[in-house]
PDB file of C-alpha atoms in Angstrom:
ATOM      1  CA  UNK M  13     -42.617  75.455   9.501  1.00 40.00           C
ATOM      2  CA  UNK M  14     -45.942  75.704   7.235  1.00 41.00           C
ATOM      3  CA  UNK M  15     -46.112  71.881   7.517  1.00 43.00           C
ATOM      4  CA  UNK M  16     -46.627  72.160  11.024  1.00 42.00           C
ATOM      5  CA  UNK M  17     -49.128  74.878  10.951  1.00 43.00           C
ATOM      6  CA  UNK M  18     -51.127  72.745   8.580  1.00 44.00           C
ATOM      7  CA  UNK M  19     -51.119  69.462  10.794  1.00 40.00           C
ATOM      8  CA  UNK M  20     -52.256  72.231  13.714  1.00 39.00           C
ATOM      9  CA  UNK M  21     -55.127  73.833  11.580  1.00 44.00           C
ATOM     10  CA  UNK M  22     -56.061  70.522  10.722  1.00 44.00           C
ATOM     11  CA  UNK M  23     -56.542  69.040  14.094  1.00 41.00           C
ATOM     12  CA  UNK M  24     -58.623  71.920  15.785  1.00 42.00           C
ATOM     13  CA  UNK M  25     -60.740  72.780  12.519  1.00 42.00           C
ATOM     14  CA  UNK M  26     -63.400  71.018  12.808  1.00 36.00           C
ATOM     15  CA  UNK M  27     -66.100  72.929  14.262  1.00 35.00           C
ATOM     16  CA  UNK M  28     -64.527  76.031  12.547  1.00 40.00           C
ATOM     17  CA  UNK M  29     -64.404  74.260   8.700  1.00 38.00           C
ATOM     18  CA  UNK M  30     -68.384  74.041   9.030  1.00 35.00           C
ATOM     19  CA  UNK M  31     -69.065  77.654  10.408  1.00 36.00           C
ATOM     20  CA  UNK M  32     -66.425  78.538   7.273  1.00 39.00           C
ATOM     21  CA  UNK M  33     -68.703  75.833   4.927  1.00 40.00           C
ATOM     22  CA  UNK M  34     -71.587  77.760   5.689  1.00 35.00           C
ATOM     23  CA  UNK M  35     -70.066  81.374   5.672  1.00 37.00           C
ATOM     24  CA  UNK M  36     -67.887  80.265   2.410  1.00 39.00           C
ATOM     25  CA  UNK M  37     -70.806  81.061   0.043  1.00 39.00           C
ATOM     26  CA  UNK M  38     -70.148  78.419  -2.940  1.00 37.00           C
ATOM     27  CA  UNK M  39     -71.198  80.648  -6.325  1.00 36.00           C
ATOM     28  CA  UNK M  40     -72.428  79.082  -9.410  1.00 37.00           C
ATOM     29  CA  UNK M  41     -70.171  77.819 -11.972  1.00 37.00           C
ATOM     30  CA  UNK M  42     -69.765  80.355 -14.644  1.00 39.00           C
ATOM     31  CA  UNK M  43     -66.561  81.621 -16.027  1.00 39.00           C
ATOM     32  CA  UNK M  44     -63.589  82.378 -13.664  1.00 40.00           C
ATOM     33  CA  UNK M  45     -60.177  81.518 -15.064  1.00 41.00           C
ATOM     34  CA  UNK M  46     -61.201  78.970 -17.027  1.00 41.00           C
ATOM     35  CA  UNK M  47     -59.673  80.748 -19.766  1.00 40.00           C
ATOM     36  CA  UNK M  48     -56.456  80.973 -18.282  1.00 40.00           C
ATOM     37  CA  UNK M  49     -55.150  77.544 -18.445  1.00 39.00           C
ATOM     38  CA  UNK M  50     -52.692  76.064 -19.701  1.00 40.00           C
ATOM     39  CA  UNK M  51     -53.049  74.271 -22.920  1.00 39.00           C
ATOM     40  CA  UNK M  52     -52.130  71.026 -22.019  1.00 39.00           C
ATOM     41  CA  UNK M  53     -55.057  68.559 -20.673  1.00 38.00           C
ATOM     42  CA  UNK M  54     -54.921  66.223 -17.146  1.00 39.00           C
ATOM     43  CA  UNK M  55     -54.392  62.717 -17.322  1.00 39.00           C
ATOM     44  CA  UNK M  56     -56.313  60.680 -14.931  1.00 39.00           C
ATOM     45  CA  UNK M  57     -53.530  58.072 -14.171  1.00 37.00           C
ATOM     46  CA  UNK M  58     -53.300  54.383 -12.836  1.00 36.00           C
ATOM     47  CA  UNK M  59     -50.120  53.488 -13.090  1.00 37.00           C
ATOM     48  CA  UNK M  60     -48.269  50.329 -12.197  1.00 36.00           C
ATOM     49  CA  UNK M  61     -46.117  51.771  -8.877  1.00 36.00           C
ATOM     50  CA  UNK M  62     -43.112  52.756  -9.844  1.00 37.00           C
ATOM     51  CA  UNK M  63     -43.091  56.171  -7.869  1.00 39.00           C
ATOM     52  CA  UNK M  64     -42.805  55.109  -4.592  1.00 37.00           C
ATOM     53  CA  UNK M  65     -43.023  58.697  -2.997  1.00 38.00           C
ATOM     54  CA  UNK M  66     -47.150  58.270  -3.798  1.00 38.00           C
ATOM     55  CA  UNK M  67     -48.991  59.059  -0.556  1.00 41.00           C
ATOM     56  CA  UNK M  68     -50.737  56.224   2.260  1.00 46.00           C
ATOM     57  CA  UNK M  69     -48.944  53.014   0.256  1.00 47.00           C
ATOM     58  CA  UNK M  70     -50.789  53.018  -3.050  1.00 52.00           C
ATOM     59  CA  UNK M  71     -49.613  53.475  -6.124  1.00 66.00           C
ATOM     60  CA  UNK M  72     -53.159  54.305  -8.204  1.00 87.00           C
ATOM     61  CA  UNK M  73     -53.339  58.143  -8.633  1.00 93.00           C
ATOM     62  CA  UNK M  74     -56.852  60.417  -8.989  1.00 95.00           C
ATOM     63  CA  UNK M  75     -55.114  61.982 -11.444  1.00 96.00           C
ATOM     64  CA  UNK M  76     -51.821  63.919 -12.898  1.00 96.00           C
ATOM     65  CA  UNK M  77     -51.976  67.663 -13.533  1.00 97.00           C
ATOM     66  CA  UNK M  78     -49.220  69.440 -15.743  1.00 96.00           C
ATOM     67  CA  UNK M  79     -48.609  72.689 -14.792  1.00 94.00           C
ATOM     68  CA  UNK M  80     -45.967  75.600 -15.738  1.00 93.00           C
ATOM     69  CA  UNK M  81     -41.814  74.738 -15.445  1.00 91.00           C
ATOM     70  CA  UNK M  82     -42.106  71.184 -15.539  1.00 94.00           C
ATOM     71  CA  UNK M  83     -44.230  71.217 -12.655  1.00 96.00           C
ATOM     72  CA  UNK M  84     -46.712  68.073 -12.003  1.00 97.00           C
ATOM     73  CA  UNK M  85     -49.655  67.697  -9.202  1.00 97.00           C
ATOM     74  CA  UNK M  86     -50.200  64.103  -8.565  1.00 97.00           C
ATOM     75  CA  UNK M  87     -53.874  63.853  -6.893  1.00 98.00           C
ATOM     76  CA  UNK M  88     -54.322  60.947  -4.264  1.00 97.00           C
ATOM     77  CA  UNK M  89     -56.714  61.397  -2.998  1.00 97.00           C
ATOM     78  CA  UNK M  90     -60.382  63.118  -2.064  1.00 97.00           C
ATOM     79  CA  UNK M  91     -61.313  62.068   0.813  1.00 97.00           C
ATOM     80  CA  UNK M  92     -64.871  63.252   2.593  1.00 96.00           C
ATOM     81  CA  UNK M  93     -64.268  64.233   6.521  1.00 92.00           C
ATOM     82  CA  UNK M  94     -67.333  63.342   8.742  1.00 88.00           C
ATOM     83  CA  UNK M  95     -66.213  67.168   9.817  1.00 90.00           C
ATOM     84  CA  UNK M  96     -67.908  68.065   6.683  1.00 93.00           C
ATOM     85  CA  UNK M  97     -65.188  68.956   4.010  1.00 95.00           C
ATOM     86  CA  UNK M  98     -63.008  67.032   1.733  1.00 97.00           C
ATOM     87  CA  UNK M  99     -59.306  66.753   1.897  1.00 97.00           C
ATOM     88  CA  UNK M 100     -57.187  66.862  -1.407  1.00 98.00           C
ATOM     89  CA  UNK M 101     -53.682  65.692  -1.260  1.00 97.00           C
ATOM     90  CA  UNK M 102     -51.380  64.068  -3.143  1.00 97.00           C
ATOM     91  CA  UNK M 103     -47.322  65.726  -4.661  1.00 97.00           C
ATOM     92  CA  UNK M 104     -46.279  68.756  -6.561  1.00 96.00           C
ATOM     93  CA  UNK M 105     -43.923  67.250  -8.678  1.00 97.00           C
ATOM     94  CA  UNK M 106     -40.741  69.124 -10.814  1.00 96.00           C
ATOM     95  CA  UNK M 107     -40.152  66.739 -13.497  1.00 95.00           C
ATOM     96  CA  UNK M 108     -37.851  69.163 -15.546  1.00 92.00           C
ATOM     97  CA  UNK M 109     -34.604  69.551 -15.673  1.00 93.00           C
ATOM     98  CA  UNK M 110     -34.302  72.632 -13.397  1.00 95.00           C
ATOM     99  CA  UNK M 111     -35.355  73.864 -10.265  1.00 95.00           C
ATOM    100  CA  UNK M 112     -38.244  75.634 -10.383  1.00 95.00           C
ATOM    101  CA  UNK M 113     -41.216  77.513  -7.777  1.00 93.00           C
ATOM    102  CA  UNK M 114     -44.524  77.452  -7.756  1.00 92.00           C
ATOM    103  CA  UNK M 115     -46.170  80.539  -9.448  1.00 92.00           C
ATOM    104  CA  UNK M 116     -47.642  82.936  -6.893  1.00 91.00           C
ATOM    105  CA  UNK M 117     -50.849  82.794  -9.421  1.00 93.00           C
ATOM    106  CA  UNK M 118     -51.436  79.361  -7.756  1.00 93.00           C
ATOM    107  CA  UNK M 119     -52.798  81.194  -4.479  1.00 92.00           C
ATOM    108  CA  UNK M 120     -55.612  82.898  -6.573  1.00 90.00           C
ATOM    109  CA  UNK M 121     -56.845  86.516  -6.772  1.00 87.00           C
ATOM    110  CA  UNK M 122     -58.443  87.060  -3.228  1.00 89.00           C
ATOM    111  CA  UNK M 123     -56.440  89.645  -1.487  1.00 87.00           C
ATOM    112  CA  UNK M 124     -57.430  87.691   1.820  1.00 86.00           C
ATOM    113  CA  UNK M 125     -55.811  84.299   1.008  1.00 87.00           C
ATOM    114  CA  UNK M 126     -52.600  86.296  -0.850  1.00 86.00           C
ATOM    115  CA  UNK M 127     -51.455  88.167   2.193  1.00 88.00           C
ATOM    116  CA  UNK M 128     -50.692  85.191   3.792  1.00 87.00           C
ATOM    117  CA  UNK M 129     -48.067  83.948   1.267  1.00 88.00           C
ATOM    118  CA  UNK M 130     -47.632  81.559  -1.515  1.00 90.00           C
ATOM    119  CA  UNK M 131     -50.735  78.679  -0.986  1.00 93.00           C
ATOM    120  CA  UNK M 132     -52.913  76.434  -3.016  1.00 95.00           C
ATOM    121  CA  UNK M 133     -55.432  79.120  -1.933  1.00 94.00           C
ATOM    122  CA  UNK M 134     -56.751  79.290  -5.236  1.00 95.00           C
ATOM    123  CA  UNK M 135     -57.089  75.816  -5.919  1.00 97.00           C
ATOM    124  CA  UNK M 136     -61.339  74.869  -6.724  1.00 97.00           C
ATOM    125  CA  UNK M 137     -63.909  71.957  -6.857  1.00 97.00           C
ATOM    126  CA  UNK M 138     -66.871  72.478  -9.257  1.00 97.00           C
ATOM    127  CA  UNK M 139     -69.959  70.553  -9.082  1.00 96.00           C
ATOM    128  CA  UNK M 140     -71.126  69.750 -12.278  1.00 93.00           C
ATOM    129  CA  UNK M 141     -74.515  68.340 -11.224  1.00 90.00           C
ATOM    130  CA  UNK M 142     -75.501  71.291  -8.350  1.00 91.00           C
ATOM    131  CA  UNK M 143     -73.888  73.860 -10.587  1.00 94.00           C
ATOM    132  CA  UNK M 144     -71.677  75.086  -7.648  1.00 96.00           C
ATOM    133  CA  UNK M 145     -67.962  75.800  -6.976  1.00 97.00           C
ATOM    134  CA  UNK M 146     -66.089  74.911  -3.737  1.00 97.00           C
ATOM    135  CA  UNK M 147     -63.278  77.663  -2.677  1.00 96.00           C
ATOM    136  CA  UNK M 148     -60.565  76.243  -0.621  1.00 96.00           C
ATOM    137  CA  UNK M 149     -61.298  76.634   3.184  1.00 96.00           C
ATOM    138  CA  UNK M 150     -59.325  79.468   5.379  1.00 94.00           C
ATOM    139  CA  UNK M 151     -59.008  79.719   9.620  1.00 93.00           C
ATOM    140  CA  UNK M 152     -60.307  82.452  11.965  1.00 92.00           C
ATOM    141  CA  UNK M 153     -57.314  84.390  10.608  1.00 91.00           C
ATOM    142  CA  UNK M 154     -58.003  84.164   6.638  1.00 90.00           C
ATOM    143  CA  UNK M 155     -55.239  81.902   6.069  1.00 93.00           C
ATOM    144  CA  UNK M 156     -55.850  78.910   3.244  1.00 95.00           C
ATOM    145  CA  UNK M 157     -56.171  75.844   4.650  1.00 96.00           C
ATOM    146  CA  UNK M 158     -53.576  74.105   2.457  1.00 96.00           C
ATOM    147  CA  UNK M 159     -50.064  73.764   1.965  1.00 94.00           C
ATOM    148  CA  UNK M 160     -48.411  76.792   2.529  1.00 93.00           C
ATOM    149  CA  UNK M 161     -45.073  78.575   2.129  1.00 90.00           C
ATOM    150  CA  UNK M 162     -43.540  75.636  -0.601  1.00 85.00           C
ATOM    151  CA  UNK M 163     -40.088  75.530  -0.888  1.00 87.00           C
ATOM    152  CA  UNK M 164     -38.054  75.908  -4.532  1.00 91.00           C
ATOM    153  CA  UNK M 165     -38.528  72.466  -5.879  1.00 95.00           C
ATOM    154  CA  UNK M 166     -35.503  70.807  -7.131  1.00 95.00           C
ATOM    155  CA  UNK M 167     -35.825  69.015 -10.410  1.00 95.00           C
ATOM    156  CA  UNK M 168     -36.633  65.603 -10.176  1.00 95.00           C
ATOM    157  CA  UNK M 169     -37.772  66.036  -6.267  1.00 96.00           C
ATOM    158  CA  UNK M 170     -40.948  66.515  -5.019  1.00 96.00           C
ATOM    159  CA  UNK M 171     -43.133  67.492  -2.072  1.00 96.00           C
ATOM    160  CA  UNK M 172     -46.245  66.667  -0.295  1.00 97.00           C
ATOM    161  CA  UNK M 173     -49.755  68.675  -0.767  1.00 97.00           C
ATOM    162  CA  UNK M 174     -52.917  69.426   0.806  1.00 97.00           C
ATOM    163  CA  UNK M 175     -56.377  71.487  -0.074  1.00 97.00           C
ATOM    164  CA  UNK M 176     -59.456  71.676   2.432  1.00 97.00           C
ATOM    165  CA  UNK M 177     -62.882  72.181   0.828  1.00 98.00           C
ATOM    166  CA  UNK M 178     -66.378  72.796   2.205  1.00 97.00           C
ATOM    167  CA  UNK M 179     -67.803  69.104   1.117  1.00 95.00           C
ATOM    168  CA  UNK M 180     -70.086  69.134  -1.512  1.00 95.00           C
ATOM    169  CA  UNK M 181     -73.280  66.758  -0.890  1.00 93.00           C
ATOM    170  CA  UNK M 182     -73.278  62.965  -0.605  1.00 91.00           C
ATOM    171  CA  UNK M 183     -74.922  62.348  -3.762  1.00 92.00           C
ATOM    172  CA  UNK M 184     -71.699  64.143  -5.647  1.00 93.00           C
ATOM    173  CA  UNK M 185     -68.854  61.779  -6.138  1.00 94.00           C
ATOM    174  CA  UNK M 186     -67.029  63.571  -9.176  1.00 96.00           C
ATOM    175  CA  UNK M 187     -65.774  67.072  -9.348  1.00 97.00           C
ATOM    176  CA  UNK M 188     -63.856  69.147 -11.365  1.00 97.00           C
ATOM    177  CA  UNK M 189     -60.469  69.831  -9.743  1.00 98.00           C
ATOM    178  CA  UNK M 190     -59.142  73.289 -10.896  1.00 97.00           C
ATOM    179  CA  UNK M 191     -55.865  74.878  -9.683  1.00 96.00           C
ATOM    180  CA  UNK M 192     -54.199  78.429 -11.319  1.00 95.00           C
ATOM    181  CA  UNK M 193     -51.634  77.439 -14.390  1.00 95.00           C
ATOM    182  CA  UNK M 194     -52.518  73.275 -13.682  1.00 96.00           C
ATOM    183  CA  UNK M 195     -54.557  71.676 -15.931  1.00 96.00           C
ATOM    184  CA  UNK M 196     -57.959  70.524 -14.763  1.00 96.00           C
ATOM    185  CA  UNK M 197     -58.867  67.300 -13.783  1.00 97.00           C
ATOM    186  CA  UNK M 198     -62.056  65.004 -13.114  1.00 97.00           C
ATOM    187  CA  UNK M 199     -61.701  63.568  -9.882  1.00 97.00           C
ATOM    188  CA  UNK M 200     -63.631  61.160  -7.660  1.00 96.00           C
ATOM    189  CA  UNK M 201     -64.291  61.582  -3.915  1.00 96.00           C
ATOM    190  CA  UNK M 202     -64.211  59.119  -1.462  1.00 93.00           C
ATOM    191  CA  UNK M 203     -65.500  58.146   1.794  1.00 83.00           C
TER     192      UNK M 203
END
């Protein structure tokens, strides 16, 4: 049901994700949760294609993100939107031994994005160079434009992902990809 929602928000948000670009006020880079990750570090990741569950046909990933319970988020891709934001996607991974959900911290702290559910909502993309964070992009009604409502993943399975940003400028290629108890990551955009 979410995943439908999501291919709907997606289609007739383009005139809406710039009026929320603009309205989204990016804030500088200074604190805010960094402190609250988990120990272990992201590892950017080109391997040789033997997951063949990695999105569009390739098998080169942006990067690989260890979160809490076994949980991995395999990054994609970044892609730029001539609609004026940048697409994340890529699969949230369980590669324990266990089924396991994703932790509600994972939708962030704004009461907004939370009363829609469990969400990526508080998933970010800092700009090094223009000092500036990118908060994930909501509709009309407040709800996160990313995947919503995920399921219990069973342990070895996984399931496809998605995060909307405002787009940071041309010039910026590499950002910092943060998500609540995932590692961070460098990762490039493209188009």
């Amino acid at each position: 049901m979410s995943i439908r929602f999501t291919a709907r928000a997606r289609r007739g948000i383009v005139a809406l994700t710039v009026a929320a670009g603009l309205a989204v006020g990016v804030a500088g880079c200074g604190g805010g949760g960094d402190d609250k990750k988990p120990e272990a570090s992201a590892s950017a990741s080109k391997n040789g294609g033997s997951d063949p569950s990695t999105q569009e046909g390739t098998d080169e990933l942006l990067a690989e993100l260890k979160g809490e319970d076994g949980l991995i988020l395999q990054i994609a891709s970044a892609q730029r939107d001539s609609g004026g934001f940048v697409t994340v996607s890529g699969e949230l991974k369980n590669d324990g031994d266990k089924a396991a959900r994703v932790s509600v911290r994972t939708a962030g702290d704004e009461t907004e994005i939370i009363r829609h559910g469990s969400s990526l909502g508080g998933a970010t993309l800092v700009d090094s160079a223009t000092k500036k964070r990118y908060y994930v992009l909501r509709d009309t009604d407040g709800r996160p434009l990313t995947t919503t409502g995920m399921p219990r993943i069973d342990a070895g399975a996984s399931i496809p992902v998605f995060m909307q940003f405002p787009a940071p400028p041309t010039s910026t290629s590499e950002v910092t990809f943060q998500l609540p108890t995932f590692a961070s990551a460098t990762i490039t955009i493209s188009g």
